[in-house]
Every structure is written in C-alpha cells, then in structure tokens.
Amino acid sequence: MDHSIQFVEATSLKQKPSSEELGFGRFFSDYMFEMDYSAEAGWHDPRIVPYHPLTLEPSSMVFHYGQAIFEGLKAYKTKDGHIQLFRPTKNITRLNKSCERLCIPKVDEELMLKAFKELISIEKDWVPNGDGTSLYLRPFIIATEPYLGVRPAREYKLLIILSPVGAYYGDQLAPVKIYVEEHYVRAVLGGVGHVKTAGNYAASLKAQEDASAKGYAQILWLDAKENKYVEEVGSMNIFFKINGEVVTPQLNGSILDGVTRDSVIDLLKHWNVPVRETRISIKEVFEAHARGELEEVFGSGTAAVISPVGELNWNGDIITVGDQKIGPLSQRLYDAITGIQTGKVADPFDWTLDVTSVKVY
Ligand SMILES: *Cc1c(COP(=O)(O)O)cnc(C)c1O
C-alpha cells in the first residue's frame, strides 16, 4: 500500500485555549486525519485536512447497528520542547483487535503510526505544556454505508481528532469514591467487553448516572455471570494492594487490555513488587480490608493514568482505603509513568516515541 498522506491546508487557524480552561475533550485542533474504506478500493485516500463536520446519510449503518470503535492515547511535551507519544503501537494493535471483533476491515499498522506522527507534527503547537496537560488523540472508525440490512457494512470512515486536555487532578491525586455495581453489568464473556467499542459506553451510562446520584464518582463492575468477581472500574482497569502484593483481574475476555494496566504490571515487576493477574472476588477485597490488609486500591487508564480509590460501597457496606489519601505505591506509579511520558525520568522500557519533527509540509 502507498503510505503517502495528502495534506490540505486550512485557510484560517483557531485560537488556542489556555492551559487552565482545557478540561477534557472540549477543544479540538485545526486538523484531523481522515481515510475511507469501500469494499472495492479497501482503505484509501489517507489525508490530513482541516477539522470539519461530517456529512453522513441518515441511513449510515453506524447510527442503527453501532459498528463504531475507538482508541485513546496522548502526546506529551517534554521540558526541552520535544513531543512524544506513549506506546502508540499498543493502541494501533488494539484498534485492529476491535476491528476484528466488530467485523470492520483492519487498518495498515504502519500507515496508522505514520498518520499519528504526521498529524502531531503539523499540530505540534496544540500540545499544551502546562503541568499534567497533553494532547489527546482520538482515532475512531464508523460504518458509513447507507443501508438498513443487518450485516457488516461495506463502507467505513477512519478519523483521528486531537484534543488538548488539562491535568486530570490538581496538585494532589484525590482518591475517588467507587460504587460496586450489583444490578447492571458491563460485559459478558463472549461479548465485546474486551474491545473498545462505543456500545460498551452507551450500556454503562445508566449505572454511572445512578451511582453519581448517590455521590459516587465511578462504578466498579463485577462479572456478569456470578456477580462476584471484580472486572473494571468505569473506563479504567483496577488494582488492589493486599498485604504487600498487588493483584489485578486477569484478562478474561470481558476486561479491556489497558495500555496503562500493562505498563503498571511491567513497572511493578521491574521494581520487584509482587504482582499477580488473577480472578479476585469483591468478597476477598472486603475480607482483606477487614483483616487490615487492604493497603491501596487504584484504577489505571490513559485519561487519569493512576486514580486512587478512597472508598468502596458494596451493597451499603462501606469501606475506606488509605485514609482518603493516595498510597505510596500509587503515587510512585503515577510519578514513574507520567515521568516517562513527559521525559522527566529515564525510559528503560523504550515506551516513548519522539514525534517532534516528522515531516514539514
Ligand atoms: C480504554 C479503557 C481502559 C483503559 O485503557 P488504557 O489503554 O490504559 O487507556 C480500561 N477500561 C475500558 C473499558 C476502556 O475503554
């Protein structure tokens, strides 16, 4: 496949927001990447074009049957002005895993990486440099074929949009309160819980709304079959430090294979901290707390990196973890991962990819 990406220059550029007003996913940069698929031509016309609204047929299959997948990763600015991505090939591989499960034609992984690099290179001034800020990349694919029959679509669009995002937390990583969900489930074995598809999020909103109304920031999902085993928290993977050992749910087919999760496990191994991927029941977590052995609980994901958990509510049974403060291991992981991402500390795993000046148009 020819990997050249066409570039269409914008006639005017937007005013960039200040670091303070960023938040998450509210501002979008001047350009986006776009590529189309048809059964006849395959993936074709890769291009970087001014950010613009899409025109789609109301009969586009994505609106009816939900063939939509996405990814999320960040570009960071280093102290010396370089821009780097964190483990981007993991996201590209996962995108193709999602494609496979949703019957969407896979994309060329080299072309995707080239698209990331060129888009960021063009948009380098959109990478904010405030503490904790970054440029979020949101690649996604939607089924665009105008047809109401139920089968995999024969036309798709792949887009990558960029959003400068603010620090998830202020100076302190504030522990969140988590509601253990017993009524709704997120994903079943054999379903789509292990891939990043839009429907998983649509299905989770009701439980999230109910939990918010009770004053909880996130949901802790249990397995759909027995309502016993811990799966994930909101859009993050989850870790428990129990009596010196870190445990996290194993990738069982309904849990998302998080890049941050994988990085946490690698770091813990590197530090010789015992870590185990296993099946863990919510009862075991509460029992560990009762024995005084539940030392830390934290979520992991691209958005927050490490999110300490300060309280768990399971059916009205409430436990608090770590005195509403972030635990030392959670802090160490946060500092190590964000340090590598922003080039403040050495990167012994070769996780970062410098994309500072890939191509000048
Ligand atoms: C994206 C996501 C995660 C976190 O994955 P990262 O690659 O670490 O960002 C965890 N759970 C779900 C359901 C997700 O969609």
GROMACS .gro file of C-alpha atoms and ligand atoms in nm:
model
  376
    1MET     CA    1   0.000   0.000   0.000
    2ASP     CA    2   0.114   0.353  -0.081
    3HIS     CA    3   0.157   0.526   0.253
    4SER     CA    4   0.163   0.886   0.137
    5ILE     CA    5  -0.081   1.105   0.322
    6GLN     CA    6  -0.232   1.401   0.140
    7PHE     CA    7  -0.234   1.736   0.320
    8VAL     CA    8  -0.497   2.006   0.273
    9GLU     CA    9  -0.404   2.333   0.437
   10ALA     CA   10  -0.657   2.530   0.642
   11THR     CA   11  -0.737   2.885   0.537
   12SER     CA   12  -0.751   3.005   0.896
   13LEU     CA   13  -0.645   2.865   1.231
   14LYS     CA   14  -0.831   2.864   1.561
   15GLN     CA   15  -0.739   3.049   1.876
   16LYS     CA   16  -0.583   2.803   2.120
   17PRO     CA   17  -0.732   2.771   2.468
   18SER     CA   18  -0.519   2.842   2.775
   19SER     CA   19  -0.398   2.554   2.992
   20GLU     CA   20  -0.640   2.649   3.270
   21GLU     CA   21  -0.957   2.620   3.061
   22LEU     CA   22  -0.875   2.289   2.893
   23GLY     CA   23  -1.071   2.024   3.084
   24PHE     CA   24  -1.119   1.700   2.891
   25GLY     CA   25  -1.233   1.671   2.530
   26ARG     CA   26  -1.383   2.018   2.490
   27PHE     CA   27  -1.144   2.174   2.240
   28PHE     CA   28  -1.032   2.032   1.906
   29SER     CA   29  -0.729   2.124   1.700
   30ASP     CA   30  -0.715   2.270   1.347
   31TYR     CA   31  -0.663   1.946   1.157
   32MET     CA   32  -0.785   1.588   1.155
   33PHE     CA   33  -0.688   1.269   0.978
   34GLU     CA   34  -0.945   1.107   0.753
   35MET     CA   35  -0.946   0.787   0.546
   36ASP     CA   36  -1.223   0.595   0.372
   37TYR     CA   37  -1.296   0.232   0.312
   38SER     CA   38  -1.501   0.071   0.039
   39ALA     CA   39  -1.526  -0.295  -0.044
   40GLU     CA   40  -1.386  -0.221  -0.392
   41ALA     CA   41  -1.096   0.010  -0.301
   42GLY     CA   42  -1.012  -0.105   0.053
   43TRP     CA   43  -0.881   0.167   0.286
   44HIS     CA   44  -0.797   0.462   0.062
   45ASP     CA   45  -0.734   0.838   0.042
   46PRO     CA   46  -0.549   0.890   0.370
   47ARG     CA   47  -0.544   1.264   0.425
   48ILE     CA   48  -0.486   1.535   0.682
   49VAL     CA   49  -0.749   1.801   0.637
   50PRO     CA   50  -0.893   2.095   0.832
   51TYR     CA   51  -1.115   1.979   1.122
   52HIS     CA   52  -1.465   1.980   0.980
   53PRO     CA   53  -1.818   1.843   1.038
   54LEU     CA   54  -1.908   1.519   0.863
   55THR     CA   55  -2.192   1.475   0.620
   56LEU     CA   56  -2.345   1.130   0.651
   57GLU     CA   57  -2.656   0.962   0.518
   58PRO     CA   58  -2.918   0.914   0.792
   59SER     CA   59  -2.915   0.552   0.679
   60SER     CA   60  -2.543   0.518   0.763
   61MET     CA   61  -2.518   0.185   0.936
   62VAL     CA   62  -2.333   0.317   1.240
   63PHE     CA   63  -2.647   0.502   1.352
   64HIS     CA   64  -2.853   0.186   1.353
   65TYR     CA   65  -2.632  -0.108   1.439
   66GLY     CA   66  -2.344   0.054   1.619
   67GLN     CA   67  -2.036  -0.054   1.428
   68ALA     CA   68  -1.812   0.203   1.596
   69ILE     CA   69  -1.476   0.155   1.762
   70PHE     CA   70  -1.225   0.397   1.908
   71GLU     CA   71  -0.888   0.442   2.073
   72GLY     CA   72  -0.738   0.697   2.308
   73LEU     CA   73  -0.377   0.796   2.363
   74LYS     CA   74  -0.181   1.108   2.444
   75ALA     CA   75   0.109   1.315   2.312
   76TYR     CA   76   0.319   1.492   2.575
   77LYS     CA   77   0.553   1.786   2.559
   78THR     CA   78   0.888   1.741   2.732
   79LYS     CA   79   1.079   2.011   2.919
   80ASP     CA   80   1.306   2.070   2.620
   81GLY     CA   81   1.011   2.111   2.385
   82HIS     CA   82   1.010   1.763   2.232
   83ILE     CA   83   0.682   1.584   2.172
   84GLN     CA   84   0.642   1.217   2.249
   85LEU     CA   85   0.376   0.950   2.226
   86PHE     CA   86   0.337   0.677   2.486
   87ARG     CA   87   0.336   0.321   2.347
   88PRO     CA   88   0.134   0.415   2.035
   89THR     CA   89   0.174   0.075   1.868
   90LYS     CA   90  -0.020  -0.084   2.155
   91ASN     CA   91  -0.319   0.134   2.065
   92ILE     CA   92  -0.287   0.051   1.696
   93THR     CA   93  -0.276  -0.323   1.765
   94ARG     CA   94  -0.577  -0.287   1.992
   95LEU     CA   95  -0.763  -0.088   1.726
   96ASN     CA   96  -0.723  -0.381   1.491
   97LYS     CA   97  -0.840  -0.622   1.761
   98SER     CA   98  -1.154  -0.411   1.794
   99CYS     CA   99  -1.189  -0.413   1.413
  100GLU     CA  100  -1.176  -0.788   1.408
  101ARG     CA  101  -1.444  -0.831   1.674
  102LEU     CA  102  -1.678  -0.575   1.513
  103CYS     CA  103  -1.626  -0.711   1.157
  104ILE     CA  104  -1.457  -0.387   1.048
  105PRO     CA  105  -1.174  -0.418   0.794
  106LYS     CA  106  -0.835  -0.386   0.965
  107VAL     CA  107  -0.607  -0.093   0.901
  108ASP     CA  108  -0.241  -0.093   0.798
  109GLU     CA  109  -0.049  -0.052   1.125
  110GLU     CA  110   0.243   0.133   0.966
  111LEU     CA  111   0.010   0.378   0.799
  112MET     CA  112  -0.166   0.442   1.130
  113LEU     CA  113   0.160   0.520   1.304
  114LYS     CA  114   0.257   0.748   1.016
  115ALA     CA  115  -0.079   0.922   1.049
  116PHE     CA  116  -0.021   0.981   1.423
  117LYS     CA  117   0.326   1.119   1.358
  118GLU     CA  118   0.235   1.349   1.073
  119LEU     CA  119  -0.081   1.480   1.234
  120ILE     CA  120   0.102   1.562   1.558
  121SER     CA  121   0.391   1.712   1.372
  122ILE     CA  122   0.152   1.950   1.196
  123GLU     CA  123  -0.034   2.020   1.519
  124LYS     CA  124   0.267   2.044   1.749
  125ASP     CA  125   0.164   2.388   1.872
  126TRP     CA  126  -0.154   2.226   2.006
  127VAL     CA  127   0.040   2.011   2.253
  128PRO     CA  128  -0.002   2.209   2.575
  129ASN     CA  129   0.292   2.238   2.813
  130GLY     CA  130   0.123   2.305   3.147
  131ASP     CA  131   0.184   2.052   3.422
  132GLY     CA  132  -0.029   1.741   3.365
  133THR     CA  133  -0.159   1.859   3.028
  134SER     CA  134  -0.133   1.670   2.699
  135LEU     CA  135  -0.277   1.638   2.351
  136TYR     CA  136  -0.531   1.356   2.343
  137LEU     CA  137  -0.558   1.157   2.019
  138ARG     CA  138  -0.894   1.000   1.946
  139PRO     CA  139  -0.879   0.763   1.649
  140PHE     CA  140  -1.214   0.604   1.561
  141ILE     CA  141  -1.388   0.411   1.287
  142ILE     CA  142  -1.756   0.425   1.193
  143ALA     CA  143  -1.969   0.233   0.942
  144THR     CA  144  -2.088   0.482   0.681
  145GLU     CA  145  -2.262   0.261   0.426
  146PRO     CA  146  -2.623   0.376   0.369
  147TYR     CA  147  -2.813   0.051   0.426
  148LEU     CA  148  -3.059  -0.084   0.682
  149GLY     CA  149  -2.995  -0.455   0.646
  150VAL     CA  150  -2.808  -0.618   0.933
  151ARG     CA  151  -2.462  -0.728   0.821
  152PRO     CA  152  -2.112  -0.579   0.838
  153ALA     CA  153  -2.103  -0.252   0.644
  154ARG     CA  154  -1.908  -0.224   0.319
  155GLU     CA  155  -1.809   0.140   0.370
  156TYR     CA  156  -1.629   0.300   0.666
  157LYS     CA  157  -1.455   0.615   0.773
  158LEU     CA  158  -1.149   0.630   0.997
  159LEU     CA  159  -1.086   0.961   1.167
  160ILE     CA  160  -0.832   1.091   1.414
  161ILE     CA  161  -0.919   1.406   1.603
  162LEU     CA  162  -0.698   1.584   1.855
  163SER     CA  163  -0.799   1.749   2.178
  164PRO     CA  164  -0.570   1.939   2.415
  165VAL     CA  165  -0.657   1.818   2.765
  166GLY     CA  166  -0.589   1.953   3.111
  167ALA     CA  167  -0.446   1.796   3.422
  168TYR     CA  168  -0.690   1.534   3.546
  169TYR     CA  169  -0.612   1.630   3.902
  170GLY     CA  170  -0.477   1.940   4.062
  171ASP     CA  171  -0.164   1.921   4.277
  172GLN     CA  172  -0.286   1.619   4.471
  173LEU     CA  173  -0.422   1.295   4.332
  174ALA     CA  174  -0.758   1.292   4.508
  175PRO     CA  175  -0.897   0.946   4.588
  176VAL     CA  176  -1.239   0.873   4.435
  177LYS     CA  177  -1.544   0.701   4.580
  178ILE     CA  178  -1.649   0.387   4.398
  179TYR     CA  179  -1.985   0.215   4.389
  180VAL     CA  180  -1.979  -0.162   4.343
  181GLU     CA  181  -2.249  -0.237   4.086
  182GLU     CA  182  -2.462  -0.544   4.154
  183HIS     CA  183  -2.761  -0.479   3.931
  184TYR     CA  184  -2.623  -0.375   3.593
  185VAL     CA  185  -2.335  -0.547   3.414
  186ARG     CA  186  -2.082  -0.407   3.169
  187ALA     CA  187  -1.973  -0.703   2.965
  188VAL     CA  188  -2.031  -1.074   2.929
  189LEU     CA  189  -1.790  -1.343   2.829
  190GLY     CA  190  -1.806  -1.386   2.453
  191GLY     CA  191  -1.936  -1.030   2.414
  192VAL     CA  192  -1.742  -0.713   2.334
  193GLY     CA  193  -1.612  -0.605   2.676
  194HIS     CA  194  -1.251  -0.673   2.576
  195VAL     CA  195  -1.261  -0.429   2.283
  196LYS     CA  196  -1.310  -0.053   2.264
  197THR     CA  197  -1.650  -0.018   2.104
  198ALA     CA  198  -1.891   0.270   2.154
  199GLY     CA  199  -2.177   0.046   2.267
  200ASN     CA  200  -1.995  -0.056   2.584
  201TYR     CA  201  -2.012   0.304   2.695
  202ALA     CA  202  -2.376   0.351   2.596
  203ALA     CA  203  -2.460   0.044   2.802
  204SER     CA  204  -2.275   0.176   3.107
  205LEU     CA  205  -2.438   0.519   3.131
  206LYS     CA  206  -2.743   0.420   3.335
  207ALA     CA  207  -2.540   0.259   3.611
  208GLN     CA  208  -2.299   0.553   3.607
  209GLU     CA  209  -2.587   0.802   3.640
  210ASP     CA  210  -2.742   0.608   3.930
  211ALA     CA  211  -2.406   0.592   4.107
  212SER     CA  212  -2.344   0.965   4.053
  213ALA     CA  213  -2.682   1.041   4.209
  214LYS     CA  214  -2.565   0.851   4.519
  215GLY     CA  215  -2.246   1.056   4.530
  216TYR     CA  216  -2.009   0.807   4.371
  217ALA     CA  217  -1.761   0.902   4.102
  218GLN     CA  218  -1.728   0.565   3.932
  219ILE     CA  219  -1.870   0.215   3.909
  220LEU     CA  220  -1.683  -0.100   3.997
  221TRP     CA  221  -1.811  -0.365   3.759
  222LEU     CA  222  -1.846  -0.727   3.860
  223ASP     CA  223  -1.857  -1.029   3.632
  224ALA     CA  224  -2.189  -1.071   3.454
  225LYS     CA  225  -2.238  -1.438   3.534
  226GLU     CA  226  -2.193  -1.469   3.908
  227ASN     CA  227  -2.183  -1.105   4.016
  228LYS     CA  228  -1.881  -1.192   4.227
  229TYR     CA  229  -1.555  -1.122   4.052
  230VAL     CA  230  -1.406  -0.777   4.002
  231GLU     CA  231  -1.371  -0.665   3.641
  232GLU     CA  232  -1.301  -0.293   3.588
  233VAL     CA  233  -1.379   0.047   3.730
  234GLY     CA  234  -1.555   0.288   3.493
  235SER     CA  235  -1.322   0.318   3.198
  236MET     CA  236  -1.019   0.205   3.392
  237ASN     CA  237  -0.856  -0.120   3.496
  238ILE     CA  238  -0.832  -0.183   3.869
  239PHE     CA  239  -0.556  -0.286   4.110
  240PHE     CA  240  -0.558  -0.385   4.478
  241LYS     CA  241  -0.255  -0.392   4.705
  242ILE     CA  242  -0.321  -0.657   4.966
  243ASN     CA  243  -0.061  -0.737   5.228
  244GLY     CA  244   0.230  -0.627   5.010
  245GLU     CA  245   0.109  -0.797   4.693
  246VAL     CA  246  -0.060  -0.622   4.403
  247VAL     CA  247  -0.344  -0.809   4.237
  248THR     CA  248  -0.546  -0.717   3.930
  249PRO     CA  249  -0.818  -0.904   3.742
  250GLN     CA  250  -0.674  -1.126   3.471
  251LEU     CA  251  -0.765  -1.060   3.107
  252ASN     CA  252  -1.055  -1.298   3.095
  253GLY     CA  253  -1.225  -1.195   2.771
  254SER     CA  254  -1.456  -0.932   2.917
  255ILE     CA  255  -1.194  -0.690   3.051
  256LEU     CA  256  -1.022  -0.425   2.840
  257ASP     CA  257  -0.649  -0.483   2.789
  258GLY     CA  258  -0.538  -0.138   2.904
  259VAL     CA  259  -0.204   0.006   2.795
  260THR     CA  260  -0.171   0.172   3.136
  261ARG     CA  261  -0.256  -0.159   3.308
  262ASP     CA  262   0.018  -0.331   3.112
  263SER     CA  263   0.264  -0.053   3.200
  264VAL     CA  264   0.177  -0.078   3.571
  265ILE     CA  265   0.242  -0.452   3.569
  266ASP     CA  266   0.576  -0.408   3.388
  267LEU     CA  267   0.686  -0.136   3.632
  268LEU     CA  268   0.593  -0.343   3.937
  269LYS     CA  269   0.791  -0.638   3.802
  270HIS     CA  270   1.082  -0.406   3.729
  271TRP     CA  271   1.071  -0.286   4.091
  272ASN     CA  272   1.036  -0.641   4.228
  273VAL     CA  273   0.698  -0.563   4.378
  274PRO     CA  274   0.491  -0.884   4.380
  275VAL     CA  275   0.211  -0.856   4.122
  276ARG     CA  276  -0.041  -1.115   4.013
  277GLU     CA  277  -0.309  -1.122   3.744
  278THR     CA  278  -0.584  -1.335   3.885
  279ARG     CA  279  -0.954  -1.378   3.945
  280ILE     CA  280  -1.044  -1.173   4.251
  281SER     CA  281  -1.385  -1.156   4.414
  282ILE     CA  282  -1.527  -0.844   4.575
  283LYS     CA  283  -1.573  -1.053   4.890
  284GLU     CA  284  -1.198  -1.118   4.905
  285VAL     CA  285  -1.137  -0.743   4.877
  286PHE     CA  286  -1.373  -0.667   5.165
  287GLU     CA  287  -1.226  -0.953   5.371
  288ALA     CA  288  -0.875  -0.819   5.313
  289HIS     CA  289  -0.999  -0.484   5.441
  290ALA     CA  290  -1.150  -0.648   5.749
  291ARG     CA  291  -0.811  -0.809   5.824
  292GLY     CA  292  -0.645  -0.470   5.782
  293GLU     CA  293  -0.456  -0.591   5.474
  294LEU     CA  294  -0.614  -0.378   5.201
  295GLU     CA  295  -0.336  -0.123   5.163
  296GLU     CA  296  -0.415   0.051   4.835
  297VAL     CA  297  -0.673   0.048   4.557
  298PHE     CA  298  -0.627   0.233   4.230
  299GLY     CA  299  -0.757   0.247   3.876
  300SER     CA  300  -0.538   0.280   3.565
  301GLY     CA  301  -0.616   0.438   3.230
  302THR     CA  302  -0.487   0.688   2.977
  303ALA     CA  303  -0.707   0.975   3.099
  304ALA     CA  304  -0.611   0.981   3.468
  305VAL     CA  305  -0.306   0.749   3.448
  306ILE     CA  306  -0.343   0.637   3.812
  307SER     CA  307  -0.660   0.711   4.004
  308PRO     CA  308  -0.654   0.626   4.374
  309VAL     CA  309  -0.972   0.482   4.526
  310GLY     CA  310  -1.062   0.608   4.872
  311GLU     CA  311  -1.397   0.440   4.933
  312LEU     CA  312  -1.588   0.134   4.815
  313ASN     CA  313  -1.961   0.085   4.865
  314TRP     CA  314  -2.080  -0.272   4.813
  315ASN     CA  315  -2.448  -0.305   4.883
  316GLY     CA  316  -2.438  -0.042   5.157
  317ASP     CA  317  -2.129  -0.194   5.314
  318ILE     CA  318  -1.878   0.092   5.302
  319ILE     CA  319  -1.503   0.062   5.344
  320THR     CA  320  -1.243   0.332   5.323
  321VAL     CA  321  -0.892   0.280   5.191
  322GLY     CA  322  -0.578   0.472   5.282
  323ASP     CA  323  -0.740   0.740   5.497
  324GLN     CA  324  -0.864   0.936   5.190
  325LYS     CA  325  -0.505   0.990   5.079
  326ILE     CA  326  -0.313   0.845   4.786
  327GLY     CA  327  -0.099   0.545   4.885
  328PRO     CA  328   0.280   0.543   4.838
  329LEU     CA  329   0.277   0.278   4.565
  330SER     CA  330   0.001   0.453   4.370
  331GLN     CA  331   0.200   0.776   4.392
  332ARG     CA  332   0.519   0.602   4.284
  333LEU     CA  333   0.345   0.450   3.981
  334TYR     CA  334   0.188   0.783   3.890
  335ASP     CA  335   0.522   0.962   3.915
  336ALA     CA  336   0.703   0.693   3.716
  337ILE     CA  337   0.451   0.671   3.432
  338THR     CA  338   0.393   1.045   3.396
  339GLY     CA  339   0.769   1.097   3.436
  340ILE     CA  340   0.840   0.866   3.143
  341GLN     CA  341   0.559   1.018   2.938
  342THR     CA  342   0.692   1.369   2.980
  343GLY     CA  343   1.060   1.279   2.953
  344LYS     CA  344   1.134   1.376   3.315
  345VAL     CA  345   1.269   1.034   3.404
  346ALA     CA  346   1.457   0.772   3.201
  347ASP     CA  347   1.250   0.533   2.990
  348PRO     CA  348   1.407   0.189   3.049
  349PHE     CA  349   1.130   0.016   2.852
  350ASP     CA  350   1.156   0.223   2.534
  351TRP     CA  351   0.789   0.315   2.571
  352THR     CA  352   0.806   0.664   2.428
  353LEU     CA  353   0.825   0.765   2.063
  354ASP     CA  354   0.964   1.107   1.975
  355VAL     CA  355   0.744   1.268   1.710
  356THR     CA  356   0.880   1.620   1.728
  357SER     CA  357   0.956   1.685   1.366
  358VAL     CA  358   0.849   1.404   1.146
  359LYS     CA  359   0.767   1.588   0.830
  360VAL     CA  360   0.739   1.951   0.741
  361TYR     CA  361   0.483   2.038   0.480
  362LIG     C1  362  -0.974   0.248   2.740
  362LIG     C2  363  -1.023   0.166   2.853
  362LIG     C3  364  -0.941   0.129   2.961
  362LIG     C4  365  -0.801   0.183   2.982
  362LIG     O1  366  -0.715   0.152   2.879
  362LIG     P1  367  -0.581   0.239   2.860
  362LIG     O2  368  -0.522   0.180   2.737
  362LIG     O3  369  -0.499   0.219   2.979
  362LIG     O4  370  -0.627   0.380   2.842
  362LIG     C5  371  -0.993   0.045   3.057
  362LIG     N1  372  -1.120   0.003   3.051
  362LIG     C6  373  -1.203   0.035   2.948
  362LIG     C7  374  -1.340  -0.017   2.946
  362LIG     C8  375  -1.157   0.119   2.846
  362LIG     O5  376  -1.239   0.152   2.748
   0.00000   0.00000   0.00000
